[in-house]
Amino acid sequence: MTENYVRQNMTGYDSGHDWWHIERVRKLSLYINSHENIADPYVLEIVALLHDTVDSKFAGSNAANGYKLMGEFLERIGLAEIKIEVIAVIKNISFSNRNPTGNLSDPILLIVQDADRLDAIGAIGIARAFNYGGFKNNPIFLPDDQSDIKVPSTINHFYDKLLRLKDMMNTTTGRRIAEERHLFLKVFLEQFYKEWEFGINGKI
Ligand code: ADP
Ligand code: NI
């Protein structure tokens, strides 16, 4: 039922926030919890499924209404008693949320936040970053030596956000998965610069 609600709410989203992102975050969340055993798997799954329905769909201006609809949905499916917790956790998940509220050590928050961040690194994270950059028509890379203006390239986003996520993990299991994905980001960057230099200097 929650799955249908999410699918309906998310049709037409950008492909970095599509159903498959939700599906990966759901699986990662359940996997992390199977090692950590700190959250109720049922509520955890609901939160993983709902975690992007408000942010992307109502993009800021109409977020309050988004949360209202989410609350109504939870009541409809008989989950009124966890409504407050679910909504508080979802408000706190986003990387860009600067106004955290409520219980910041709720185990569900810790897990879904890790899962969401893990999906932004590794091979899939790289694919999502270039997809986003393409959507915004950003350059893939601009050597930043010519100016001190911060360039909005996708490689720049690696330094702004992606390479920092490993050290922001909440759970041990999340950190373990992040290590591997972080390493892959670094290998990717090394190869990227090697090829870039080859194009410029004709040397490997
Ligand atoms: P979330 O909603 O999960 O907190 P965002 O909406 O900020 O994350 O980002 C969704 C995806 O788009 C992530 O994979 C993120 O790395 C990528 N992304 C966000 N901003 C940029 C950017 N400026 N350049 C490239 N990729 C980006
Ligand atoms: Ni997400």
GROMACS .gro file of C-alpha atoms and ligand atoms in nm:
model
  232
    1MET     CA    1   0.000   0.000   0.000
    2THR     CA    2   0.279   0.241   0.094
    3GLU     CA    3   0.464   0.127  -0.216
    4ASN     CA    4   0.169   0.225  -0.438
    5TYR     CA    5   0.136   0.562  -0.266
    6VAL     CA    6   0.504   0.633  -0.323
    7ARG     CA    7   0.496   0.516  -0.684
    8GLN     CA    8   0.197   0.742  -0.752
    9ASN     CA    9   0.357   1.039  -0.581
   10MET     CA   10   0.684   1.002  -0.759
   11THR     CA   11   0.586   0.953  -1.123
   12GLY     CA   12   0.759   1.213  -1.330
   13TYR     CA   13   1.041   1.279  -1.085
   14ASP     CA   14   1.396   1.333  -1.205
   15SER     CA   15   1.575   1.002  -1.248
   16GLY     CA   16   1.809   1.063  -0.953
   17HIS     CA   17   1.503   1.051  -0.729
   18ASP     CA   18   1.308   0.787  -0.909
   19TRP     CA   19   1.145   0.475  -0.773
   20TRP     CA   20   1.473   0.283  -0.798
   21HIS     CA   21   1.646   0.524  -0.560
   22ILE     CA   22   1.366   0.451  -0.311
   23GLU     CA   23   1.399   0.078  -0.369
   24ARG     CA   24   1.777   0.091  -0.308
   25VAL     CA   25   1.735   0.302   0.007
   26ARG     CA   26   1.472   0.059   0.132
   27LYS     CA   27   1.701  -0.242   0.077
   28LEU     CA   28   2.006  -0.070   0.224
   29SER     CA   29   1.806   0.040   0.528
   30LEU     CA   30   1.680  -0.311   0.597
   31TYR     CA   31   2.029  -0.452   0.542
   32ILE     CA   32   2.187  -0.203   0.784
   33ASN     CA   33   1.921  -0.280   1.043
   34SER     CA   34   1.972  -0.655   1.003
   35HIS     CA   35   2.326  -0.596   1.133
   36GLU     CA   36   2.254  -0.322   1.385
   37ASN     CA   37   1.916  -0.438   1.518
   38ILE     CA   38   1.822  -0.095   1.647
   39ALA     CA   39   1.495  -0.015   1.468
   40ASP     CA   40   1.151  -0.158   1.411
   41PRO     CA   41   1.183  -0.300   1.057
   42TYR     CA   42   0.822  -0.219   0.970
   43VAL     CA   43   0.842   0.151   1.057
   44LEU     CA   44   1.189   0.162   0.903
   45GLU     CA   45   1.059   0.036   0.572
   46ILE     CA   46   0.772   0.287   0.571
   47VAL     CA   47   1.014   0.573   0.635
   48ALA     CA   48   1.255   0.453   0.364
   49LEU     CA   49   0.966   0.437   0.119
   50LEU     CA   50   0.829   0.780   0.206
   51HIS     CA   51   1.157   0.965   0.260
   52ASP     CA   52   1.160   1.156  -0.071
   53THR     CA   53   0.790   1.203  -0.139
   54VAL     CA   54   0.768   1.551   0.008
   55ASP     CA   55   1.105   1.707  -0.071
   56SER     CA   56   1.110   1.642  -0.442
   57LYS     CA   57   0.743   1.669  -0.515
   58PHE     CA   58   0.664   1.988  -0.330
   59ALA     CA   59   1.008   2.144  -0.355
   60GLY     CA   60   1.012   2.378  -0.059
   61SER     CA   61   0.722   2.610  -0.116
   62ASN     CA   62   0.454   2.353  -0.061
   63ALA     CA   63   0.634   2.123   0.181
   64ALA     CA   64   0.389   2.184   0.466
   65ASN     CA   65   0.107   2.060   0.248
   66GLY     CA   66   0.320   1.759   0.150
   67TYR     CA   67   0.363   1.660   0.512
   68LYS     CA   68  -0.007   1.710   0.572
   69LEU     CA   69  -0.088   1.469   0.287
   70MET     CA   70   0.168   1.223   0.421
   71GLY     CA   71   0.007   1.240   0.765
   72GLU     CA   72  -0.337   1.180   0.613
   73PHE     CA   73  -0.200   0.884   0.421
   74LEU     CA   74  -0.051   0.730   0.737
   75GLU     CA   75  -0.386   0.774   0.913
   76ARG     CA   76  -0.568   0.611   0.622
   77ILE     CA   77  -0.352   0.301   0.645
   78GLY     CA   78  -0.399   0.279   1.020
   79LEU     CA   79  -0.060   0.413   1.125
   80ALA     CA   80  -0.180   0.726   1.303
   81GLU     CA   81   0.020   0.637   1.613
   82ILE     CA   82   0.355   0.654   1.434
   83LYS     CA   83   0.266   0.956   1.220
   84ILE     CA   84   0.455   1.209   1.432
   85GLU     CA   85   0.771   0.999   1.449
   86VAL     CA   86   0.769   0.920   1.076
   87ILE     CA   87   0.724   1.282   0.974
   88ALA     CA   88   0.987   1.409   1.219
   89VAL     CA   89   1.241   1.157   1.091
   90ILE     CA   90   1.172   1.238   0.726
   91LYS     CA   91   1.215   1.609   0.791
   92ASN     CA   92   1.558   1.538   0.938
   93ILE     CA   93   1.691   1.301   0.673
   94SER     CA   94   1.790   1.538   0.399
   95PHE     CA   95   2.153   1.637   0.366
   96SER     CA   96   2.047   1.993   0.299
   97ASN     CA   97   1.817   2.024   0.601
   98ARG     CA   98   1.952   2.306   0.811
   99ASN     CA   99   1.673   2.312   1.066
  100PRO     CA  100   1.682   1.981   1.245
  101THR     CA  101   1.398   1.920   1.486
  102GLY     CA  102   1.296   1.646   1.726
  103ASN     CA  103   1.493   1.339   1.818
  104LEU     CA  104   1.818   1.341   1.621
  105SER     CA  105   1.925   1.003   1.752
  106ASP     CA  106   1.611   0.817   1.648
  107PRO     CA  107   1.750   0.484   1.516
  108ILE     CA  108   1.525   0.507   1.210
  109LEU     CA  109   1.671   0.844   1.122
  110LEU     CA  110   2.026   0.715   1.170
  111ILE     CA  111   1.966   0.422   0.936
  112VAL     CA  112   1.767   0.585   0.655
  113GLN     CA  113   2.006   0.880   0.651
  114ASP     CA  114   2.297   0.639   0.610
  115ALA     CA  115   2.116   0.451   0.333
  116ASP     CA  116   2.026   0.774   0.151
  117ARG     CA  117   2.387   0.894   0.172
  118LEU     CA  118   2.525   0.558   0.059
  119ASP     CA  119   2.314   0.588  -0.256
  120ALA     CA  120   2.495   0.915  -0.331
  121ILE     CA  121   2.840   0.749  -0.336
  122GLY     CA  122   2.997   0.452  -0.515
  123ALA     CA  123   2.918   0.371  -0.879
  124ILE     CA  124   2.551   0.459  -0.839
  125GLY     CA  125   2.635   0.785  -0.665
  126ILE     CA  126   2.861   0.877  -0.957
  127ALA     CA  127   2.588   0.790  -1.207
  128ARG     CA  128   2.338   1.002  -1.012
  129ALA     CA  129   2.576   1.295  -0.987
  130PHE     CA  130   2.641   1.308  -1.361
  131ASN     CA  131   2.273   1.259  -1.426
  132TYR     CA  132   2.193   1.558  -1.204
  133GLY     CA  133   2.472   1.763  -1.361
  134GLY     CA  134   2.340   1.681  -1.708
  135PHE     CA  135   1.990   1.778  -1.604
  136LYS     CA  136   2.125   2.116  -1.486
  137ASN     CA  137   2.345   2.144  -1.794
  138ASN     CA  138   2.654   2.179  -1.571
  139PRO     CA  139   2.996   2.101  -1.715
  140ILE     CA  140   3.143   1.768  -1.605
  141PHE     CA  141   3.465   1.938  -1.496
  142LEU     CA  142   3.628   2.280  -1.508
  143PRO     CA  143   3.988   2.314  -1.396
  144ASP     CA  144   3.942   2.587  -1.135
  145ASP     CA  145   4.278   2.755  -1.177
  146GLN     CA  146   4.149   3.039  -1.395
  147SER     CA  147   3.909   3.186  -1.144
  148ASP     CA  148   3.819   3.189  -0.781
  149ILE     CA  149   3.449   3.165  -0.854
  150LYS     CA  150   3.324   2.829  -0.739
  151VAL     CA  151   3.250   2.628  -1.049
  152PRO     CA  152   2.928   2.429  -1.056
  153SER     CA  153   3.084   2.128  -1.226
  154THR     CA  154   2.986   1.777  -1.133
  155ILE     CA  155   3.344   1.691  -1.031
  156ASN     CA  156   3.323   1.988  -0.796
  157HIS     CA  157   3.021   1.827  -0.632
  158PHE     CA  158   3.246   1.533  -0.535
  159TYR     CA  159   3.447   1.771  -0.313
  160ASP     CA  160   3.145   1.965  -0.191
  161LYS     CA  161   2.951   1.664  -0.082
  162LEU     CA  162   3.029   1.312  -0.200
  163LEU     CA  163   3.379   1.270  -0.054
  164ARG     CA  164   3.252   1.395   0.282
  165LEU     CA  165   2.974   1.146   0.325
  166LYS     CA  166   3.193   0.858   0.446
  167ASP     CA  167   3.279   1.049   0.763
  168MET     CA  168   2.917   1.142   0.822
  169MET     CA  169   2.791   0.786   0.859
  170ASN     CA  170   2.586   0.717   1.172
  171THR     CA  171   2.611   0.338   1.195
  172THR     CA  172   2.904   0.095   1.188
  173THR     CA  173   2.743  -0.102   0.907
  174GLY     CA  174   2.687   0.217   0.707
  175ARG     CA  175   3.051   0.313   0.759
  176ARG     CA  176   3.169  -0.028   0.639
  177ILE     CA  177   2.970   0.001   0.314
  178ALA     CA  178   3.076   0.364   0.274
  179GLU     CA  179   3.447   0.269   0.290
  180GLU     CA  180   3.419   0.059  -0.024
  181ARG     CA  181   3.210   0.316  -0.210
  182HIS     CA  182   3.439   0.601  -0.105
  183LEU     CA  183   3.739   0.413  -0.237
  184PHE     CA  184   3.557   0.375  -0.567
  185LEU     CA  185   3.501   0.754  -0.584
  186LYS     CA  186   3.874   0.806  -0.539
  187VAL     CA  187   3.967   0.549  -0.802
  188PHE     CA  188   3.719   0.713  -1.038
  189LEU     CA  189   3.868   1.061  -0.978
  190GLU     CA  190   4.222   0.934  -1.031
  191GLN     CA  191   4.128   0.778  -1.362
  192PHE     CA  192   3.928   1.087  -1.457
  193TYR     CA  193   4.225   1.321  -1.402
  194LYS     CA  194   4.458   1.081  -1.577
  195GLU     CA  195   4.239   1.087  -1.886
  196TRP     CA  196   4.189   1.465  -1.858
  197GLU     CA  197   4.564   1.524  -1.847
  198PHE     CA  198   4.614   1.291  -2.138
  199GLY     CA  199   4.376   1.506  -2.338
  200ILE     CA  200   4.563   1.823  -2.242
  201ASN     CA  201   4.926   1.716  -2.234
  202GLY     CA  202   4.931   1.404  -2.444
  203LYS     CA  203   5.086   1.210  -2.157
  204ILE     CA  204   4.957   0.937  -1.933
  205ADP     P1  205   1.897   1.421  -0.112
  205ADP     O1  206   1.758   1.462  -0.155
  205ADP     O2  207   1.918   1.273  -0.113
  205ADP     O3  208   1.944   1.485   0.016
  205ADP     P2  209   1.989   1.577  -0.333
  205ADP     O4  210   1.850   1.600  -0.379
  205ADP     O5  211   2.072   1.691  -0.288
  205ADP     O6  212   1.998   1.467  -0.221
  205ADP     O7  213   2.066   1.500  -0.446
  205ADP     C1  214   2.015   1.393  -0.520
  205ADP     C2  215   2.129   1.337  -0.607
  205ADP     O8  216   2.179   1.439  -0.693
  205ADP     C3  217   2.248   1.289  -0.524
  205ADP     O9  218   2.300   1.172  -0.582
  205ADP     C4  219   2.343   1.405  -0.530
  205ADP    O10  220   2.478   1.365  -0.517
  205ADP     C5  221   2.316   1.461  -0.668
  205ADP     N1  222   2.346   1.605  -0.672
  205ADP     C6  223   2.295   1.703  -0.593
  205ADP     N2  224   2.349   1.823  -0.622
  205ADP     C7  225   2.437   1.801  -0.723
  205ADP     C8  226   2.526   1.885  -0.799
  205ADP     N3  227   2.535   2.014  -0.779
  205ADP     N4  228   2.602   1.825  -0.896
  205ADP     C9  229   2.593   1.692  -0.919
  205ADP     N5  230   2.512   1.609  -0.851
  205ADP    C10  231   2.434   1.661  -0.756
  206NI      NI  232   1.669   1.005  -0.110
   0.00000   0.00000   0.00000
